[in-house]
Amino acid sequence: MERFDTMLEAAEFAATRCKSWSFATADDRYDVKGLLVLAETSDSENPIDEDSFYVVSPAGAIGLCEDGEDIDWLFLSDNAPNEDLPLTYQAAPQIRFCPKCGTPVVPAARFCGKCGNRL
């Protein structure tokens, strides 16, 4: 799941995965052009706060994550109307590298498995 700071950025990315959406809580439907216009208007009239962000699902659904965890799904992808959408956002674990040899290391490791450098 991808993360974005504005609805317009999320809508532009979602448009690479889907060509039409339905509003999650109403019968309103949007094509790419309509969604982009709505997103631009929303960003200018009602910007989100600094702790919030938008997410885009693999099928192109767009959600708002207001508290950094819970997702309020706004637009559902017509490509996958039954997509299993998560209710919370979890960032992908960050890959760490040994500063000495550059080898990827296991999260929470205290020593590099290749060169033995203390991490």
CSV table of N, CA and C in Angstrom, one decimal:
chain,number,residue,atom,x,y,z
A,1,MET,N,0.8,-1.2,0.0
A,1,MET,CA,0.0,0.0,0.0
A,1,MET,C,0.9,1.2,0.0
A,2,GLU,N,0.6,2.2,-0.9
A,2,GLU,CA,1.4,3.4,-1.0
A,2,GLU,C,0.8,4.5,-0.2
A,3,ARG,N,1.7,5.4,0.2
A,3,ARG,CA,1.3,6.5,1.1
A,3,ARG,C,1.6,7.9,0.4
A,4,PHE,N,0.6,8.9,0.6
A,4,PHE,CA,0.7,10.2,-0.1
A,4,PHE,C,0.3,11.3,0.9
A,5,ASP,N,0.9,12.5,0.7
A,5,ASP,CA,0.6,13.6,1.5
A,5,ASP,C,-0.6,14.4,1.1
A,6,THR,N,-1.0,14.3,-0.2
A,6,THR,CA,-2.2,15.0,-0.7
A,6,THR,C,-3.1,14.1,-1.4
A,7,MET,N,-4.4,14.4,-1.5
A,7,MET,CA,-5.3,13.6,-2.2
A,7,MET,C,-5.0,13.6,-3.7
A,8,LEU,N,-4.5,14.7,-4.2
A,8,LEU,CA,-4.2,14.8,-5.7
A,8,LEU,C,-3.1,13.8,-6.0
A,9,GLU,N,-2.0,13.7,-5.2
A,9,GLU,CA,-1.0,12.7,-5.4
A,9,GLU,C,-1.5,11.3,-5.3
A,10,ALA,N,-2.4,11.0,-4.4
A,10,ALA,CA,-3.0,9.7,-4.2
A,10,ALA,C,-3.8,9.4,-5.5
A,11,ALA,N,-4.6,10.4,-5.9
A,11,ALA,CA,-5.5,10.1,-7.1
A,11,ALA,C,-4.7,9.9,-8.4
A,12,GLU,N,-3.6,10.7,-8.5
A,12,GLU,CA,-2.7,10.5,-9.7
A,12,GLU,C,-2.1,9.1,-9.7
A,13,PHE,N,-1.7,8.6,-8.5
A,13,PHE,CA,-1.2,7.2,-8.4
A,13,PHE,C,-2.3,6.2,-8.7
A,14,ALA,N,-3.4,6.4,-8.0
A,14,ALA,CA,-4.5,5.5,-8.2
A,14,ALA,C,-5.0,5.3,-9.6
A,15,ALA,N,-4.8,6.4,-10.4
A,15,ALA,CA,-5.2,6.4,-11.8
A,15,ALA,C,-4.3,5.5,-12.7
A,16,THR,N,-3.1,5.1,-12.1
A,16,THR,CA,-2.3,4.2,-12.8
A,16,THR,C,-2.7,2.8,-12.6
A,17,ARG,N,-3.6,2.6,-11.6
A,17,ARG,CA,-4.1,1.2,-11.3
A,17,ARG,C,-5.5,1.0,-11.6
A,18,CYS,N,-6.3,2.0,-11.8
A,18,CYS,CA,-7.7,1.9,-12.0
A,18,CYS,C,-8.2,3.1,-12.9
A,19,LYS,N,-9.3,2.9,-13.5
A,19,LYS,CA,-9.9,4.0,-14.3
A,19,LYS,C,-11.2,4.5,-13.9
A,20,SER,N,-11.8,3.9,-12.9
A,20,SER,CA,-13.1,4.4,-12.3
A,20,SER,C,-13.2,4.0,-10.9
A,21,TRP,N,-14.0,4.8,-10.1
A,21,TRP,CA,-14.1,4.6,-8.7
A,21,TRP,C,-15.6,4.9,-8.3
A,22,SER,N,-16.0,4.3,-7.1
A,22,SER,CA,-17.2,4.7,-6.5
A,22,SER,C,-16.9,5.3,-5.2
A,23,PHE,N,-17.7,6.2,-4.7
A,23,PHE,CA,-17.5,6.8,-3.4
A,23,PHE,C,-17.9,5.8,-2.4
A,24,ALA,N,-17.2,5.6,-1.3
A,24,ALA,CA,-17.4,4.5,-0.4
A,24,ALA,C,-18.8,4.6,0.3
A,25,THR,N,-19.3,5.8,0.6
A,25,THR,CA,-20.5,5.9,1.4
A,25,THR,C,-21.7,6.4,0.6
A,26,ALA,N,-21.6,6.4,-0.8
A,26,ALA,CA,-22.7,6.9,-1.6
A,26,ALA,C,-22.7,6.3,-2.9
A,27,ASP,N,-23.6,6.6,-3.8
A,27,ASP,CA,-23.6,6.0,-5.1
A,27,ASP,C,-22.9,6.8,-6.2
A,28,ASP,N,-22.1,7.8,-5.7
A,28,ASP,CA,-21.4,8.7,-6.7
A,28,ASP,C,-20.3,7.9,-7.3
A,29,ARG,N,-20.1,8.1,-8.6
A,29,ARG,CA,-19.0,7.4,-9.4
A,29,ARG,C,-18.1,8.5,-10.0
A,30,TYR,N,-16.8,8.1,-10.2
A,30,TYR,CA,-15.9,9.0,-10.7
A,30,TYR,C,-15.0,8.3,-11.8
A,31,ASP,N,-14.7,9.0,-12.9
A,31,ASP,CA,-13.7,8.6,-13.8
A,31,ASP,C,-12.4,9.3,-13.4
A,32,VAL,N,-11.3,9.0,-14.2
A,32,VAL,CA,-10.0,9.6,-13.8
A,32,VAL,C,-10.1,11.1,-13.7
A,33,LYS,N,-10.7,11.8,-14.8
A,33,LYS,CA,-10.7,13.2,-14.8
A,33,LYS,C,-11.5,13.8,-13.6
A,34,GLY,N,-12.7,13.2,-13.4
A,34,GLY,CA,-13.5,13.6,-12.3
A,34,GLY,C,-12.8,13.5,-10.9
A,35,LEU,N,-12.1,12.4,-10.7
A,35,LEU,CA,-11.4,12.2,-9.5
A,35,LEU,C,-10.3,13.2,-9.3
A,36,LEU,N,-9.6,13.4,-10.3
A,36,LEU,CA,-8.5,14.4,-10.2
A,36,LEU,C,-9.0,15.8,-9.9
A,37,VAL,N,-10.1,16.2,-10.5
A,37,VAL,CA,-10.6,17.5,-10.2
A,37,VAL,C,-11.1,17.6,-8.8
A,38,LEU,N,-11.8,16.5,-8.3
A,38,LEU,CA,-12.3,16.5,-7.0
A,38,LEU,C,-11.1,16.5,-6.0
A,39,ALA,N,-10.0,15.8,-6.3
A,39,ALA,CA,-8.9,15.7,-5.4
A,39,ALA,C,-8.2,17.1,-5.3
A,40,GLU,N,-8.0,17.8,-6.4
A,40,GLU,CA,-7.4,19.1,-6.4
A,40,GLU,C,-8.2,20.1,-5.6
A,41,THR,N,-9.5,20.0,-5.8
A,41,THR,CA,-10.4,20.9,-5.1
A,41,THR,C,-10.4,20.6,-3.6
A,42,SER,N,-10.4,19.3,-3.2
A,42,SER,CA,-10.4,19.0,-1.8
A,42,SER,C,-9.1,19.4,-1.2
A,43,ASP,N,-7.9,19.3,-1.8
A,43,ASP,CA,-6.7,19.7,-1.3
A,43,ASP,C,-6.6,21.2,-1.0
A,44,SER,N,-7.2,22.0,-2.0
A,44,SER,CA,-7.1,23.4,-1.8
A,44,SER,C,-8.2,23.9,-0.8
A,45,GLU,N,-9.3,23.3,-0.7
A,45,GLU,CA,-10.4,23.8,0.3
A,45,GLU,C,-10.3,23.1,1.6
A,46,ASN,N,-9.8,21.9,1.7
A,46,ASN,CA,-9.8,21.2,3.0
A,46,ASN,C,-8.5,20.4,3.2
A,47,PRO,N,-7.3,21.0,3.3
A,47,PRO,CA,-6.1,20.3,3.4
A,47,PRO,C,-6.1,19.5,4.7
A,48,ILE,N,-5.5,18.3,4.7
A,48,ILE,CA,-5.4,17.5,5.9
A,48,ILE,C,-4.3,18.0,6.8
A,49,ASP,N,-4.3,17.6,8.1
A,49,ASP,CA,-3.3,18.0,9.0
A,49,ASP,C,-2.0,17.2,8.8
A,50,GLU,N,-0.9,17.6,9.5
A,50,GLU,CA,0.4,17.1,9.2
A,50,GLU,C,0.5,15.6,9.7
A,51,ASP,N,-0.4,15.1,10.6
A,51,ASP,CA,-0.3,13.8,11.1
A,51,ASP,C,-1.1,12.8,10.2
A,52,SER,N,-1.8,13.3,9.2
A,52,SER,CA,-2.7,12.5,8.3
A,52,SER,C,-2.0,12.3,7.0
A,53,PHE,N,-2.5,11.3,6.3
A,53,PHE,CA,-2.0,11.0,4.9
A,53,PHE,C,-3.0,10.1,4.2
A,54,TYR,N,-2.9,10.0,2.9
A,54,TYR,CA,-3.7,9.2,2.1
A,54,TYR,C,-3.0,7.9,1.7
A,55,VAL,N,-3.7,6.8,1.5
A,55,VAL,CA,-3.1,5.6,1.1
A,55,VAL,C,-3.9,5.1,-0.2
A,56,VAL,N,-3.2,4.3,-1.0
A,56,VAL,CA,-3.8,3.7,-2.2
A,56,VAL,C,-3.5,2.2,-2.2
A,57,SER,N,-4.6,1.5,-2.3
A,57,SER,CA,-4.5,0.0,-2.3
A,57,SER,C,-3.9,-0.5,-3.6
A,58,PRO,N,-3.5,-1.8,-3.6
A,58,PRO,CA,-3.0,-2.4,-4.9
A,58,PRO,C,-4.0,-2.3,-6.0
A,59,ALA,N,-5.3,-2.3,-5.8
A,59,ALA,CA,-6.2,-2.2,-6.9
A,59,ALA,C,-6.6,-0.7,-7.2
A,60,GLY,N,-6.2,0.3,-6.4
A,60,GLY,CA,-6.5,1.7,-6.7
A,60,GLY,C,-7.5,2.3,-5.8
A,61,ALA,N,-7.9,1.7,-4.7
A,61,ALA,CA,-8.8,2.3,-3.8
A,61,ALA,C,-8.0,3.4,-3.0
A,62,ILE,N,-8.7,4.5,-2.6
A,62,ILE,CA,-8.0,5.6,-1.9
A,62,ILE,C,-8.7,5.7,-0.5
A,63,GLY,N,-7.8,5.8,0.5
A,63,GLY,CA,-8.3,6.0,1.9
A,63,GLY,C,-7.5,7.1,2.5
A,64,LEU,N,-8.1,7.6,3.6
A,64,LEU,CA,-7.5,8.7,4.4
A,64,LEU,C,-7.2,8.1,5.8
A,65,CYS,N,-5.9,8.3,6.2
A,65,CYS,CA,-5.5,7.8,7.5
A,65,CYS,C,-5.2,9.0,8.3
A,66,GLU,N,-6.2,9.3,9.2
A,66,GLU,CA,-6.1,10.6,10.0
A,66,GLU,C,-5.2,10.5,11.2
A,67,ASP,N,-5.1,9.4,11.8
A,67,ASP,CA,-4.3,9.3,13.0
A,67,ASP,C,-3.0,8.5,12.8
A,68,GLY,N,-2.7,8.2,11.6
A,68,GLY,CA,-1.5,7.4,11.3
A,68,GLY,C,-1.7,5.9,11.4
A,69,GLU,N,-2.9,5.5,11.8
A,69,GLU,CA,-3.2,4.1,11.9
A,69,GLU,C,-4.5,3.7,11.2
A,70,ASP,N,-5.7,4.2,11.7
A,70,ASP,CA,-7.0,3.8,11.2
A,70,ASP,C,-7.2,4.4,9.8
A,71,ILE,N,-7.8,3.6,8.9
A,71,ILE,CA,-8.0,4.1,7.5
A,71,ILE,C,-9.5,4.2,7.3
A,72,ASP,N,-9.9,5.4,6.7
A,72,ASP,CA,-11.3,5.7,6.3
A,72,ASP,C,-11.2,5.6,4.8
A,73,TRP,N,-11.8,4.5,4.2
A,73,TRP,CA,-11.7,4.3,2.8
A,73,TRP,C,-12.7,5.3,2.1
A,74,LEU,N,-12.2,6.1,1.2
A,74,LEU,CA,-13.0,7.1,0.5
A,74,LEU,C,-13.6,6.7,-0.8
A,75,PHE,N,-12.7,6.2,-1.7
A,75,PHE,CA,-13.0,5.8,-3.0
A,75,PHE,C,-12.6,4.3,-3.3
A,76,LEU,N,-13.6,3.6,-3.7
A,76,LEU,CA,-13.4,2.1,-4.0
A,76,LEU,C,-13.1,1.9,-5.5
A,77,SER,N,-12.2,1.1,-5.8
A,77,SER,CA,-11.8,0.8,-7.2
A,77,SER,C,-12.9,-0.1,-7.8
A,78,ASP,N,-13.3,0.4,-9.0
A,78,ASP,CA,-14.3,-0.5,-9.8
A,78,ASP,C,-13.6,-1.7,-10.3
A,79,ASN,N,-12.3,-1.7,-10.4
A,79,ASN,CA,-11.6,-2.9,-10.9
A,79,ASN,C,-11.7,-4.1,-9.9
A,80,ALA,N,-11.8,-3.7,-8.6
A,80,ALA,CA,-11.8,-4.8,-7.6
A,80,ALA,C,-12.8,-4.3,-6.5
A,81,PRO,N,-14.1,-4.3,-6.7
A,81,PRO,CA,-15.0,-3.8,-5.7
A,81,PRO,C,-15.0,-4.6,-4.4
A,82,ASN,N,-14.6,-5.8,-4.5
A,82,ASN,CA,-14.6,-6.7,-3.3
A,82,ASN,C,-13.2,-6.9,-2.7
A,83,GLU,N,-12.3,-5.9,-3.1
A,83,GLU,CA,-10.9,-6.0,-2.6
A,83,GLU,C,-10.9,-6.0,-1.0
A,84,ASP,N,-10.1,-6.8,-0.4
A,84,ASP,CA,-10.0,-6.9,1.0
A,84,ASP,C,-9.2,-5.7,1.5
A,85,LEU,N,-9.8,-4.6,2.0
A,85,LEU,CA,-9.1,-3.4,2.4
A,85,LEU,C,-8.8,-3.4,3.9
A,86,PRO,N,-7.6,-3.2,4.3
A,86,PRO,CA,-7.3,-3.2,5.7
A,86,PRO,C,-7.9,-2.0,6.4
A,87,LEU,N,-8.1,-2.1,7.7
A,87,LEU,CA,-8.7,-1.0,8.5
A,87,LEU,C,-7.7,-0.2,9.1
A,88,THR,N,-6.4,-0.6,9.1
A,88,THR,CA,-5.3,0.1,9.7
A,88,THR,C,-4.1,0.1,8.8
A,89,TYR,N,-3.3,1.1,8.9
A,89,TYR,CA,-2.1,1.3,8.1
A,89,TYR,C,-0.9,0.8,8.9
A,90,GLN,N,-0.1,-0.1,8.3
A,90,GLN,CA,1.2,-0.5,8.9
A,90,GLN,C,2.3,-0.3,7.9
A,91,ALA,N,3.3,0.5,8.3
A,91,ALA,CA,4.4,0.8,7.4
A,91,ALA,C,5.2,-0.5,7.2
A,92,ALA,N,5.7,-0.7,6.0
A,92,ALA,CA,6.6,-1.8,5.8
A,92,ALA,C,7.8,-1.7,6.6
A,93,PRO,N,8.3,-2.8,7.1
A,93,PRO,CA,9.6,-2.7,7.9
A,93,PRO,C,10.7,-2.2,7.1
A,94,GLN,N,11.5,-1.4,7.7
A,94,GLN,CA,12.7,-0.8,7.0
A,94,GLN,C,13.9,-1.8,7.0
A,95,ILE,N,14.5,-2.0,5.8
A,95,ILE,CA,15.6,-2.8,5.7
A,95,ILE,C,16.8,-2.1,6.2
A,96,ARG,N,17.6,-2.7,7.1
A,96,ARG,CA,18.8,-2.0,7.6
A,96,ARG,C,20.0,-2.7,7.0
A,97,PHE,N,21.1,-1.9,6.9
A,97,PHE,CA,22.3,-2.4,6.3
A,97,PHE,C,23.5,-2.1,7.3
A,98,CYS,N,24.5,-3.0,7.3
A,98,CYS,CA,25.6,-2.9,8.1
A,98,CYS,C,26.4,-1.7,7.6
A,99,PRO,N,26.8,-0.7,8.5
A,99,PRO,CA,27.5,0.4,8.1
A,99,PRO,C,29.0,0.1,7.6
A,100,LYS,N,29.5,-1.0,8.0
A,100,LYS,CA,30.8,-1.4,7.7
A,100,LYS,C,30.9,-2.1,6.3
A,101,CYS,N,30.1,-3.1,6.1
A,101,CYS,CA,30.2,-3.9,4.8
A,101,CYS,C,29.0,-3.7,3.9
A,102,GLY,N,27.9,-3.1,4.3
A,102,GLY,CA,26.8,-2.8,3.5
A,102,GLY,C,25.8,-4.0,3.3
A,103,THR,N,26.0,-5.1,4.0
A,103,THR,CA,25.1,-6.3,3.9
A,103,THR,C,23.8,-6.0,4.6
A,104,PRO,N,22.7,-6.4,4.0
A,104,PRO,CA,21.4,-6.3,4.8
A,104,PRO,C,21.5,-7.1,6.1
A,105,VAL,N,20.9,-6.5,7.1
A,105,VAL,CA,20.9,-7.2,8.4
A,105,VAL,C,19.5,-7.4,8.9
A,106,VAL,N,19.3,-8.4,9.7
A,106,VAL,CA,18.0,-8.7,10.3
A,106,VAL,C,17.6,-7.6,11.3
A,107,PRO,N,16.3,-7.2,11.2
A,107,PRO,CA,15.9,-6.1,12.2
A,107,PRO,C,16.2,-6.6,13.6
A,108,ALA,N,16.6,-5.7,14.4
A,108,ALA,CA,16.9,-5.9,15.8
A,108,ALA,C,18.2,-6.7,16.1
A,109,ALA,N,19.0,-6.9,15.0
A,109,ALA,CA,20.2,-7.6,15.2
A,109,ALA,C,21.2,-6.7,15.8
A,110,ARG,N,22.1,-7.3,16.6
A,110,ARG,CA,23.1,-6.4,17.3
A,110,ARG,C,24.5,-6.5,16.6
A,111,PHE,N,24.6,-7.5,15.8
A,111,PHE,CA,25.9,-7.7,15.0
A,111,PHE,C,25.6,-8.1,13.6
A,112,CYS,N,26.4,-7.7,12.7
A,112,CYS,CA,26.3,-8.1,11.3
A,112,CYS,C,26.6,-9.6,11.1
A,113,GLY,N,25.7,-10.3,10.4
A,113,GLY,CA,25.9,-11.7,10.2
A,113,GLY,C,27.1,-12.0,9.2
A,114,LYS,N,27.5,-11.0,8.4
A,114,LYS,CA,28.6,-11.3,7.5
A,114,LYS,C,30.0,-10.9,8.1
A,115,CYS,N,30.1,-9.7,8.6
A,115,CYS,CA,31.4,-9.2,9.0
A,115,CYS,C,31.6,-9.2,10.5
A,116,GLY,N,30.5,-9.3,11.3
A,116,GLY,CA,30.5,-9.3,12.7
A,116,GLY,C,30.6,-7.9,13.4
A,117,ASN,N,30.5,-6.9,12.5
A,117,ASN,CA,30.5,-5.5,13.1
A,117,ASN,C,29.3,-5.3,14.0
A,118,ARG,N,29.6,-4.6,15.2
A,118,ARG,CA,28.6,-4.3,16.1
A,118,ARG,C,27.7,-3.2,15.5
A,119,LEU,N,26.3,-3.4,15.6
A,119,LEU,CA,25.4,-2.5,14.9
A,119,LEU,C,24.9,-1.5,15.9
